[in-house]
Coordinates of C-alpha atoms and ligand atoms in Angstrom, one line a residue:
X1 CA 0.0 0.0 0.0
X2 CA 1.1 3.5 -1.0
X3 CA 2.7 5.6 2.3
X4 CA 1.2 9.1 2.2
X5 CA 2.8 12.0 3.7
X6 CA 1.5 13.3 7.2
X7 CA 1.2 16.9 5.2
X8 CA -0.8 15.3 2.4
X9 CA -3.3 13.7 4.8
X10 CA -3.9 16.7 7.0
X11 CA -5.1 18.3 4.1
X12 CA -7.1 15.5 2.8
X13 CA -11.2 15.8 3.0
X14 CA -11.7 12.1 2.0
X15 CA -12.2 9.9 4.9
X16 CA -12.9 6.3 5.8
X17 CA -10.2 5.0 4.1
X18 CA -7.6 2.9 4.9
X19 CA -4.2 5.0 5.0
X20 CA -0.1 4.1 5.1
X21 CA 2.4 6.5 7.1
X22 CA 5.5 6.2 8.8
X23 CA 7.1 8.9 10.5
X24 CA 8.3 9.2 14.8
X25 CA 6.7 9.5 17.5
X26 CA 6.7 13.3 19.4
X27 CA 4.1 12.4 21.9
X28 CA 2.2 9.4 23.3
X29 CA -0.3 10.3 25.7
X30 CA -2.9 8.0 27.8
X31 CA -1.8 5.0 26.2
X32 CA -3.9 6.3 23.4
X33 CA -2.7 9.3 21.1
X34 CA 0.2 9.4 19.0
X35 CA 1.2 12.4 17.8
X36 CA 3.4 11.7 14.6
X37 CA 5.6 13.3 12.1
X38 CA 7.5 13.0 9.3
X39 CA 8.8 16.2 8.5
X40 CA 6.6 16.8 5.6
X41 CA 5.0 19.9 7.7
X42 CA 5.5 21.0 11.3
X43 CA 2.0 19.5 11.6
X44 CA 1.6 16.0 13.9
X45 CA -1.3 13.6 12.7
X46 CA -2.9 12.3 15.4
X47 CA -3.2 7.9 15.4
X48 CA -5.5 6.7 18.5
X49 CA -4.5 3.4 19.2
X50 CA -6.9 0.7 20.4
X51 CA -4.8 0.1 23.5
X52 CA -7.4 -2.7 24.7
X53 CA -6.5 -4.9 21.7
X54 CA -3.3 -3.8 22.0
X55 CA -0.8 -5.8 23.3
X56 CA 1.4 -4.0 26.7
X57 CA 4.8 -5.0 25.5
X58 CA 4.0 -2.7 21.9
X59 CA 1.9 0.0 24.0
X60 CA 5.7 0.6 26.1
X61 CA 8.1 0.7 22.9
X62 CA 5.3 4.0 21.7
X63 CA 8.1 6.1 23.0
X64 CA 9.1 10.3 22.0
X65 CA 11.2 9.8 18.9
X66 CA 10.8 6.0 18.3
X67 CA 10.4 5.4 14.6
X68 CA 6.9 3.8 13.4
X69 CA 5.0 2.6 10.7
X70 CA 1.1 3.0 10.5
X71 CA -2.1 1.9 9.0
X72 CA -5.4 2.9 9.5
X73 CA -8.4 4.4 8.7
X74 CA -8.6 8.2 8.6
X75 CA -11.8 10.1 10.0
X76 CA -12.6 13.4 11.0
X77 CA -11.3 14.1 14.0
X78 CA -13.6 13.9 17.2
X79 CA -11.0 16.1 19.5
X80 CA -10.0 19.5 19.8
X81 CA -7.1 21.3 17.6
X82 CA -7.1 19.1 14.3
X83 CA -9.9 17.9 11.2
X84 CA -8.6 14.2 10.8
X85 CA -6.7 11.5 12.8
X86 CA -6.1 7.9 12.2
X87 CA -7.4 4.9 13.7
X88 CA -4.7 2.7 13.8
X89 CA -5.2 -0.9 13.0
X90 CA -1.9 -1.6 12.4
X91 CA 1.1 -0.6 14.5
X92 CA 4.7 -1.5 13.6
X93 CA 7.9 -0.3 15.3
X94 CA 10.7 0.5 13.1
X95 CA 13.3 1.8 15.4
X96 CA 13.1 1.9 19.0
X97 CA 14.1 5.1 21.7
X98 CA 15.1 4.9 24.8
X99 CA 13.1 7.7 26.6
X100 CA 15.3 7.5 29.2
X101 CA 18.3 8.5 27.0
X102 CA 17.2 10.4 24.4
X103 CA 18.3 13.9 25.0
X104 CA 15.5 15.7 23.1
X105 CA 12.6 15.6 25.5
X106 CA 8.9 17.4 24.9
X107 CA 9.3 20.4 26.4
X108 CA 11.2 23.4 25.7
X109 CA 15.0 23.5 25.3
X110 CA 17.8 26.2 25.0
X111 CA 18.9 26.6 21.8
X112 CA 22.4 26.0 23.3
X113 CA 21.4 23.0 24.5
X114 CA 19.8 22.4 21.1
X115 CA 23.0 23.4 19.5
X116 CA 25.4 20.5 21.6
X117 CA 22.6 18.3 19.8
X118 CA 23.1 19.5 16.4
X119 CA 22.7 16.0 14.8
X120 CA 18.9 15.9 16.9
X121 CA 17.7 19.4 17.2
X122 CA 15.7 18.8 13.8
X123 CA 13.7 17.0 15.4
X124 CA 12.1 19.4 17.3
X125 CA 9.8 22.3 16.0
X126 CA 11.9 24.8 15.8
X127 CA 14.2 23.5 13.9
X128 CA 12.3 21.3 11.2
X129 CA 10.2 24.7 10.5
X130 CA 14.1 26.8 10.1
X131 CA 15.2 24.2 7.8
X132 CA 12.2 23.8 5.8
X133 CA 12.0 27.7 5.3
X134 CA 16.1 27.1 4.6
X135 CA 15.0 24.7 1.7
X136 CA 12.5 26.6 0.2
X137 CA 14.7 29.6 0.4
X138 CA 17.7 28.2 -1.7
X139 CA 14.9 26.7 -4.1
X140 CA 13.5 30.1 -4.4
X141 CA 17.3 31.9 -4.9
X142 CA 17.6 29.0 -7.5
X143 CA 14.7 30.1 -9.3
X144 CA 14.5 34.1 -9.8
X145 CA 18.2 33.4 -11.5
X146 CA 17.0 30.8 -13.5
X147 CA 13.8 32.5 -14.1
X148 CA 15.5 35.8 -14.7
X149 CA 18.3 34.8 -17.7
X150 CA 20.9 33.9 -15.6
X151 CA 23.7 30.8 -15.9
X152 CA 24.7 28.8 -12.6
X153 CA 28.4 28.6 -12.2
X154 CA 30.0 26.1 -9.9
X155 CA 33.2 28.0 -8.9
X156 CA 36.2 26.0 -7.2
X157 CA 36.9 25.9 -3.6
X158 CA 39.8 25.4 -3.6
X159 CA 41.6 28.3 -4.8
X160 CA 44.9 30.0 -4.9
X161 CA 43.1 33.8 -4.8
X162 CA 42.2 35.5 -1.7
X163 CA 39.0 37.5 -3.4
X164 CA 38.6 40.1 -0.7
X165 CA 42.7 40.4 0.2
X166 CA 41.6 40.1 3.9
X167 CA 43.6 37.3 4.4
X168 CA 41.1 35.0 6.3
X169 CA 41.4 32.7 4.5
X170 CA 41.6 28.2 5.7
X171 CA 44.9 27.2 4.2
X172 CA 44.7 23.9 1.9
X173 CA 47.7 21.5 1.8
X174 CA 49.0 17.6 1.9
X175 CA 52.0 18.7 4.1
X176 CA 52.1 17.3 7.5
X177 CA 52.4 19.6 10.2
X178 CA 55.8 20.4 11.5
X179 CA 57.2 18.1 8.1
X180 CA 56.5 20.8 5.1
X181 CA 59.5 20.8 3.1
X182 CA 61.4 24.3 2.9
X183 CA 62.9 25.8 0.0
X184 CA 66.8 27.9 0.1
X185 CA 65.2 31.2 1.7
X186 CA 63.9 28.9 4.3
X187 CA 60.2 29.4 3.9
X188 CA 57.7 26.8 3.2
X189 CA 58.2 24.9 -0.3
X190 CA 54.3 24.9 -1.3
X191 CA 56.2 23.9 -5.2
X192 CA 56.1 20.8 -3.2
X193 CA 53.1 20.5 -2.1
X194 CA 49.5 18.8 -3.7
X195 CA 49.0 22.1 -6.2
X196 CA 52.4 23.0 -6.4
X197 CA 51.3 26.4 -5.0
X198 CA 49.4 28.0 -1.5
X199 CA 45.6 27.0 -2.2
X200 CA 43.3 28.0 0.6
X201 CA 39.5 27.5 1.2
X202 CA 37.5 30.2 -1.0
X203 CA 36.3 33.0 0.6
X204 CA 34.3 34.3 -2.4
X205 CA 33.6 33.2 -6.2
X206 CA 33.5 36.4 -7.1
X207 CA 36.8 36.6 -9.3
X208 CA 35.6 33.2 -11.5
X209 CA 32.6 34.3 -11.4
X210 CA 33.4 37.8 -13.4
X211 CA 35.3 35.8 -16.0
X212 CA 32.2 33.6 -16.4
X213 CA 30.1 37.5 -16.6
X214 CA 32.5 38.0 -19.4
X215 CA 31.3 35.7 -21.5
X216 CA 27.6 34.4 -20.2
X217 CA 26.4 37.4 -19.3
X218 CA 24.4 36.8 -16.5
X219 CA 25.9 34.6 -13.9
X220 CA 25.6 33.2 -10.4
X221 CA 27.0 31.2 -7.9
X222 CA 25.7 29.4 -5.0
X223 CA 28.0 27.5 -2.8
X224 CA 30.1 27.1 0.5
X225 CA 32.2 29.7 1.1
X226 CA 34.8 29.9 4.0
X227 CA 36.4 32.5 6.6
X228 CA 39.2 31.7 9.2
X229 CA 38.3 35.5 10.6
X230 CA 37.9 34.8 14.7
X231 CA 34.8 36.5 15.5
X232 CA 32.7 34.5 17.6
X233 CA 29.1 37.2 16.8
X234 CA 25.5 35.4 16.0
X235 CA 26.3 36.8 12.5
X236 CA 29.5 35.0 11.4
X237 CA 30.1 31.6 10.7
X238 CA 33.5 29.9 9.4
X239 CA 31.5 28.2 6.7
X240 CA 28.6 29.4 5.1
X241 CA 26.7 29.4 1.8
X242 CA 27.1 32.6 -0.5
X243 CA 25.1 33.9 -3.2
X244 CA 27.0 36.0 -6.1
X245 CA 25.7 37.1 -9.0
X246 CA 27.2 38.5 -11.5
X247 CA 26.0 40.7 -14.8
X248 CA 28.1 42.7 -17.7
X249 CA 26.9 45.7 -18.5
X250 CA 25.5 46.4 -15.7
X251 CA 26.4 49.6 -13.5
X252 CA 25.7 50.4 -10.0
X253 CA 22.3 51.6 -10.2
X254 CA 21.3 47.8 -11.5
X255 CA 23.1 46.1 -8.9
X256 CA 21.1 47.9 -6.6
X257 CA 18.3 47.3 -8.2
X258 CA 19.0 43.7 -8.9
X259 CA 19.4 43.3 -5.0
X260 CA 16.0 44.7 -4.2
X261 CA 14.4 43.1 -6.5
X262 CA 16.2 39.4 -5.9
X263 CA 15.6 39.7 -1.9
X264 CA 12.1 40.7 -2.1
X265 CA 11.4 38.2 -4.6
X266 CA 12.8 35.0 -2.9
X267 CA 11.2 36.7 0.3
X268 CA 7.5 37.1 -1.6
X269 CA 8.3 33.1 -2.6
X270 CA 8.9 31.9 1.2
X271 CA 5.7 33.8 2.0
X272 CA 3.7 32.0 -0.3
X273 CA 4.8 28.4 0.3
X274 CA 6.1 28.4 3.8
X275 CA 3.0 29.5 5.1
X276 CA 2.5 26.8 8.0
X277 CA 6.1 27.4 9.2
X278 CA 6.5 30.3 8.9
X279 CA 3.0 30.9 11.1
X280 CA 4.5 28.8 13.8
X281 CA 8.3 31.0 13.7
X282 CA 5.8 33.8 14.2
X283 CA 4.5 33.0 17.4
X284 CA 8.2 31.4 18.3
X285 CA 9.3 35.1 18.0
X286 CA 6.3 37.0 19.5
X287 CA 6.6 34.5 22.8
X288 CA 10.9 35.4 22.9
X289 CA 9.8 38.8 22.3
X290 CA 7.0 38.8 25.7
X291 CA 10.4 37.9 28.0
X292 CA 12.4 41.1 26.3
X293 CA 11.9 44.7 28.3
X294 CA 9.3 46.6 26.7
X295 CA 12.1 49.3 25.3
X296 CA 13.8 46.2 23.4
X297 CA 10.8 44.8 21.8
X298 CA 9.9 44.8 17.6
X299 CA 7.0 46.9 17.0
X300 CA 6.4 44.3 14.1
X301 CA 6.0 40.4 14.2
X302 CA 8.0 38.5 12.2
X303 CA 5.3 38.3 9.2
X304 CA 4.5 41.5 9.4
X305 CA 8.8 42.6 9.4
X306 CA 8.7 39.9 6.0
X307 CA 5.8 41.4 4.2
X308 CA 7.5 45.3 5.0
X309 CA 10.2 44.3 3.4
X310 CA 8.3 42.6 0.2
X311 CA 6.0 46.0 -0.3
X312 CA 8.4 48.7 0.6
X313 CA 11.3 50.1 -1.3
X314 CA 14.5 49.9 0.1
X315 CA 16.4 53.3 0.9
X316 CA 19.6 54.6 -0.7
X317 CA 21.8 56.1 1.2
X318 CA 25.5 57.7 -0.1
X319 CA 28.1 56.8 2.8
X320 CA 28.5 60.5 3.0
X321 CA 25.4 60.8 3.9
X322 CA 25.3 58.3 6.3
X323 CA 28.3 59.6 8.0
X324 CA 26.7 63.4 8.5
X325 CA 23.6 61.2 9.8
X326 CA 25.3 59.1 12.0
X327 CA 28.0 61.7 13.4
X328 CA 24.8 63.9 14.5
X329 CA 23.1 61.0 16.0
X330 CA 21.9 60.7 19.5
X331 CA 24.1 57.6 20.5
X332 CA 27.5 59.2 18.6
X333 CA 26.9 62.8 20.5
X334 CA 26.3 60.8 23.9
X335 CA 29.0 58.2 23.3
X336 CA 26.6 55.4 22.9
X337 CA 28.6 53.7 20.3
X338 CA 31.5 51.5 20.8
X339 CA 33.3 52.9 18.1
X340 CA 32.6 56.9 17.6
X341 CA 32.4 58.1 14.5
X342 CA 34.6 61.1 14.1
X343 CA 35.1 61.7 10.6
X344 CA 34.5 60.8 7.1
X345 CA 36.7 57.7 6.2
X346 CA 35.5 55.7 9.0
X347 CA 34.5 52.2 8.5
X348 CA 30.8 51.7 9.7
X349 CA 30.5 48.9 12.5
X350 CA 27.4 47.1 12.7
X351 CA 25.9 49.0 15.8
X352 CA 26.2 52.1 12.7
X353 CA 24.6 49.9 10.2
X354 CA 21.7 48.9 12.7
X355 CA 21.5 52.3 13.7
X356 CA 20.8 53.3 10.4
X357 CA 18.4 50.7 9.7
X358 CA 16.5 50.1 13.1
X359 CA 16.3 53.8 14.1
X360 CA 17.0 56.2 12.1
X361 CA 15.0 54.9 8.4
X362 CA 13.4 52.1 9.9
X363 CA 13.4 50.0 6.5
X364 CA 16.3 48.0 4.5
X365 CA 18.9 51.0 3.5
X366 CA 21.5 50.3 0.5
X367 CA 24.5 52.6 1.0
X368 CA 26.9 53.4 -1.8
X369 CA 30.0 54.8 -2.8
X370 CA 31.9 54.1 -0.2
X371 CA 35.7 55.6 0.7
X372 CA 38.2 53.6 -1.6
X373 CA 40.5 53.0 1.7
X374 CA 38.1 50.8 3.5
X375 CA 37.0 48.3 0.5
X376 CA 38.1 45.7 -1.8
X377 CA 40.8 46.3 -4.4
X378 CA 38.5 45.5 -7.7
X379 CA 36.0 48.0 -7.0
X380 CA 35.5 50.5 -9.4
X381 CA 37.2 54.0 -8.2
X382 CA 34.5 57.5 -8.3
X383 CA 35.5 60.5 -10.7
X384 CA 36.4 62.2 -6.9
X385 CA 39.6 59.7 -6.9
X386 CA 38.3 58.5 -3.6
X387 CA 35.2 57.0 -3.1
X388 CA 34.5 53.6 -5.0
X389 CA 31.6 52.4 -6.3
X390 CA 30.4 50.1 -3.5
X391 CA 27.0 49.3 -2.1
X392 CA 26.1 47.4 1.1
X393 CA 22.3 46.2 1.4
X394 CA 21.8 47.0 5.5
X395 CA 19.0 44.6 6.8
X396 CA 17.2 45.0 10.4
X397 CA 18.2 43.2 13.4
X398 CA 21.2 41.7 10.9
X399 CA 23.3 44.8 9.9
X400 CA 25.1 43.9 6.2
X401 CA 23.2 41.4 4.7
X402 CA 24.5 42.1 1.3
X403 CA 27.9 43.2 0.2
X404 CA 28.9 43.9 -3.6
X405 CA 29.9 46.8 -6.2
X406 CA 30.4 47.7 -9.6
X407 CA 33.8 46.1 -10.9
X408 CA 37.0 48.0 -11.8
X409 CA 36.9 47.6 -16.0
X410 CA 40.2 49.9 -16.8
X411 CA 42.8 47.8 -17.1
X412 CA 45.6 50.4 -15.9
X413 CA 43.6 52.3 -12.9
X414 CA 42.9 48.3 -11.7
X415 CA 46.8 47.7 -11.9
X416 CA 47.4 51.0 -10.1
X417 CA 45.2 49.6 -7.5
X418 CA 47.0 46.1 -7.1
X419 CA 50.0 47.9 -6.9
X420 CA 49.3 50.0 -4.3
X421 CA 47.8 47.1 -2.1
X422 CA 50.9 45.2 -3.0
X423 CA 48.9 42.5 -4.7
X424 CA 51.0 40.9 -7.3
X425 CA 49.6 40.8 -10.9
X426 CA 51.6 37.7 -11.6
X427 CA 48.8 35.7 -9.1
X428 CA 45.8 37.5 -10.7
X429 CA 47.2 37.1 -14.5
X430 CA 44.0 35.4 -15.8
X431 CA 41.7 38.2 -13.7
X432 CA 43.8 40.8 -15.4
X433 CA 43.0 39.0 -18.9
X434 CA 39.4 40.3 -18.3
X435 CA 40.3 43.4 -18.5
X436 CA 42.5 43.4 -21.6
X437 CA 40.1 41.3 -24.1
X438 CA 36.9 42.6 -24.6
X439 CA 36.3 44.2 -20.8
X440 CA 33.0 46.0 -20.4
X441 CA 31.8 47.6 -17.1
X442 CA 30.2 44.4 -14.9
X443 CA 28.4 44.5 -11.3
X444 CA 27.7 41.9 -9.0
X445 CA 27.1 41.3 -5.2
X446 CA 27.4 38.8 -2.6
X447 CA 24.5 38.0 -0.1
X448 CA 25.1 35.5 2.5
X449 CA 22.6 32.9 2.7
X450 CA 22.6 32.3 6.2
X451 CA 21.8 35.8 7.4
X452 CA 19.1 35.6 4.8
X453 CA 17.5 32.8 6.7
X454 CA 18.0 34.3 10.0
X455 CA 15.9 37.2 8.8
X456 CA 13.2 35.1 7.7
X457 CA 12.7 33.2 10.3
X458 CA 13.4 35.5 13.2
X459 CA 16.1 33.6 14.9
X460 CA 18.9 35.6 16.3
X461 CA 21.8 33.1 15.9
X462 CA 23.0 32.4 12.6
X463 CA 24.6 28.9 14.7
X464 CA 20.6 27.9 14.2
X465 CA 20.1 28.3 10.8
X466 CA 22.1 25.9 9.0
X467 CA 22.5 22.3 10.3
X468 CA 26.1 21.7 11.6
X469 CA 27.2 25.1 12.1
X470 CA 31.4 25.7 12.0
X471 CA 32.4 28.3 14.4
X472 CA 35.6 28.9 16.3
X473 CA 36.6 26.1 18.7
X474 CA 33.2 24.0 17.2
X475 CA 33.5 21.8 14.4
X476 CA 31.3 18.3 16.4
X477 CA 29.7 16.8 13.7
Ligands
LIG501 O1 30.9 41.6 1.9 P1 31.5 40.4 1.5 O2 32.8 40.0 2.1 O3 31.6 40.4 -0.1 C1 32.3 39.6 -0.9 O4 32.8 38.5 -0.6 C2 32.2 39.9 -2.3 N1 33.2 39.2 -3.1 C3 30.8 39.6 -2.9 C4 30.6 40.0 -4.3 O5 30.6 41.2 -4.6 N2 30.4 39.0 -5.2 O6 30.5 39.2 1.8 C5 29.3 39.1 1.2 C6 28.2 38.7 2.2 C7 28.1 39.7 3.4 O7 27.3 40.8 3.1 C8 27.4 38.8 4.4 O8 26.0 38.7 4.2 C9 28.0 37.4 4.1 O9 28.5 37.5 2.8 N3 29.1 37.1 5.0 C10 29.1 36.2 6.0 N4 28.0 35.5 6.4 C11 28.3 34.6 7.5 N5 29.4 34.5 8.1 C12 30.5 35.3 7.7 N6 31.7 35.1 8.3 C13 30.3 36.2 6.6 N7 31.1 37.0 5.9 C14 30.4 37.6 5.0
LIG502 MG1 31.1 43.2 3.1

């Protein structure tokens, strides 16, 4: 007999039929109700056993989290708080618990707790509803490029370019510690080693991905992306999945557009087809939000935050502008901030950026054209000689959820550039190639998937939004 989906037969109106699931148990109560799931919604079914034609050994293996298989006949439901439940007349255990050591019980963990319990915490409620809103999500990031002209590029990561010359970059090599092989100056021999140069773990696609623009047009990448830097925030991970498009002949003004239009769109899609999870995160939040002091609480639940962001235009803000607002703010003239912000030059922390967003527009702000000093080397330098073309989209309750810019095109003002950081053109040769044959002004950005999904479902630790999260000192799993 064909096994439906718990989802499928909650919203089923045909009853008296005989019905197949399996799923695990989250509750059995009175030696009567199960309440089962399968992970196909963050709905249970209810099955009523027949516990007097039921034999007492079965009735004690009905355990939280034991694995069963079901048949039965569905009906409308006679209890409170759902339309159908089974009536099982067949009850077989798959996979047995032991209540008394499973870790996960029915009531309400920590999410540290929940965190030492990585490989489990999907089972609970939370968690299922996160990563279901995670799946959609990456389906729906899949789909506006797809649907939208653009080319998916898988680009390598493994890579002997550091993209954003931060240095924070994992280092890739065969060579046993301590044993690396040196070469006459005394340094390590990497001519030795698996490449027969320094690789590290990528920290961006961006660099492939502009050769790909070069030539497809329209590209984007979507992968795992990886940054040795040692903060230890609930906005930075070690590993986490980035999102860079990439378009020729495209200027600034797109890109911005392009990263208004792409948020609100995949946002508009989780909206529509997460509906039941995204119901129960709203409540999750509303609840964290009762325990907060009045002064710290959102004025918006977390549907209403999502659908604000869907109907309203995004704000565009020059970072001139957004140092004259922040240098006459409230928190700057009372020392609120950590880091004061004296003068134009100086790069914005995230208590600016939240400033910005949370207080002072109160809606997503893109800033632009930022000072050349404090940004990447390929971005494309302002007729002033010192502001580049640059733009940051500033999310609430996230700071920089976005980060990208219009691309340097002029061969000799990029070189000048690499020159003056000291980055040497012999490593980059095949970047520089770009810009000799054929190059044409190009724009892309980079939005980090994980603080997408911590947006959208309202949690405030990007460790609980993707599944084995790689963070300083925590790599279990
Ligand atoms: O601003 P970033 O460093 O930009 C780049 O890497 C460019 N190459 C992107 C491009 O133009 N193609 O990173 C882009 C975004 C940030 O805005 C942030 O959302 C996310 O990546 N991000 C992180 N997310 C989680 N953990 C970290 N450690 C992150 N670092 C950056
Ligand atoms: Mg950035």
């Amino acid at each position: 007999m064909n096994r439906s989906s718990v989802k499928e037969l909650l919203q089923s109106d045909k009853f008296l039929h005989e019905v197949h699931v399996k799923g695990w148990v989250r509750t059995f109560r009175s030696n009567r109700f199960i309440a089962l799931n399968d992970g196909s919604t963050i709905n249970n079914i209810q099955c009523v056993v027949d516990f007097e034609n039921t034999n007492e050994a079965l009735l004690k293996r009905i355990t939280t989290s034991a694995a069963v298989s079901i048949t039965g006949t569905l009906v409308e439901s006679q209890g409170k708080g759902q339309k159908v439940e089974i009536n099982v007349t067949n009850l077989e255990i798959l996979g047995d618990s032991n209540p008394d050591e499973y870790p996960i019980q029915p009531k309400k963990h920590s999410l540290e707790f929940l965190r030492e319990n990585a490989h489990l915490r999907v089972r609970t409620n939370t968690f299922s509803a996160v990563m279901r809103v995670r799946s959609k999500l990456s389906f729906a990031v899949h789909k506006y490029f797809q649907d939208n002209g653009f080319n998916y590029v898988n680009t390598p990561i493994i890579t002997g370019s550091d993209a954003e010359g931060a240095g924070e970059m994992f280092k890739v090599t065969n060579f046993e510690a301590n044993k690396a092989p040196l070469n006459e100056e005394g340094q390590i021999d990497y001519k030795q080693d698996f490449f027969g140069k320094e690789t590290n773990l990528t920290v961006s696609g961006q660099l492939e991905a502009e050769t790909y623009a070069m030539a497809l047009g329209k590209v984007y990448t979507f992968g795992p992306t990886f940054r040795a830097e040692n903060s230890n925030t609930t906005r930075h991970l070690a590993e986490f999945w980035m999102i860079e498009p990439e378009v020729a002949f495209m200027d600034l003004d797109g890109n911005m557009d392009l990263s208004e239009d792409f948020i609100k769109s995949v946002l508009g899609y989780v909206l529509e087809h997460c509906e039941d999870d995204l119901a129960f995160l709203d409540q999750r939040l509303t609840q964290e939000e009762k325990s907060k002091p009045q002064a710290q609480r959102s004025d918006m639940s977390l549907l209403e935050k999502l659908r604000f962001v869907v109907d309203n235009n995004f704000k565009r803000v020059s970072y001139t502008e957004a140092i004259d607002i922040l240098r006459n703010s409230k928190p700057n003239k009372k020392k609120k901030f950590q880091f004061p912000i004296n003068e134009w030059g100086a790069d914005l922390q995230s208590e600016h950026e939240r400033f910005l967003v949370e207080k002072h527009f109160k809606c997503p702000v893109i800033l632009f054209d930022y000072p050349a000093d404090i940004k990447a080397f390929y971005m494309r330098l302002n007729e002033d000689g010192k502001t580049v073309r640059a733009m940051d989209v500033l999310f609430p309750g996230i700071g920089e959820i976005v980060g990208g810019a219009q691309r340097e095109e002029r061969l000799d003002v990029l070189k000048e550039k690499m020159a003056a950081l000291n980055i040497d053109e012999k490593e980059l040769w095949w970047y520089l190639d770009t810009r000799k044959f054929g190059t044409a002004i190009h724009s892309g950005f980079g939005l980090g998937f994980e603080r997408l999904v911590l947006f959208t479902t309202g949690m405030s630790n990007i460790r609980d939004v993707i599944p084995f999260p790689r963070t300083p000192q925590n790599a279990e799993f």
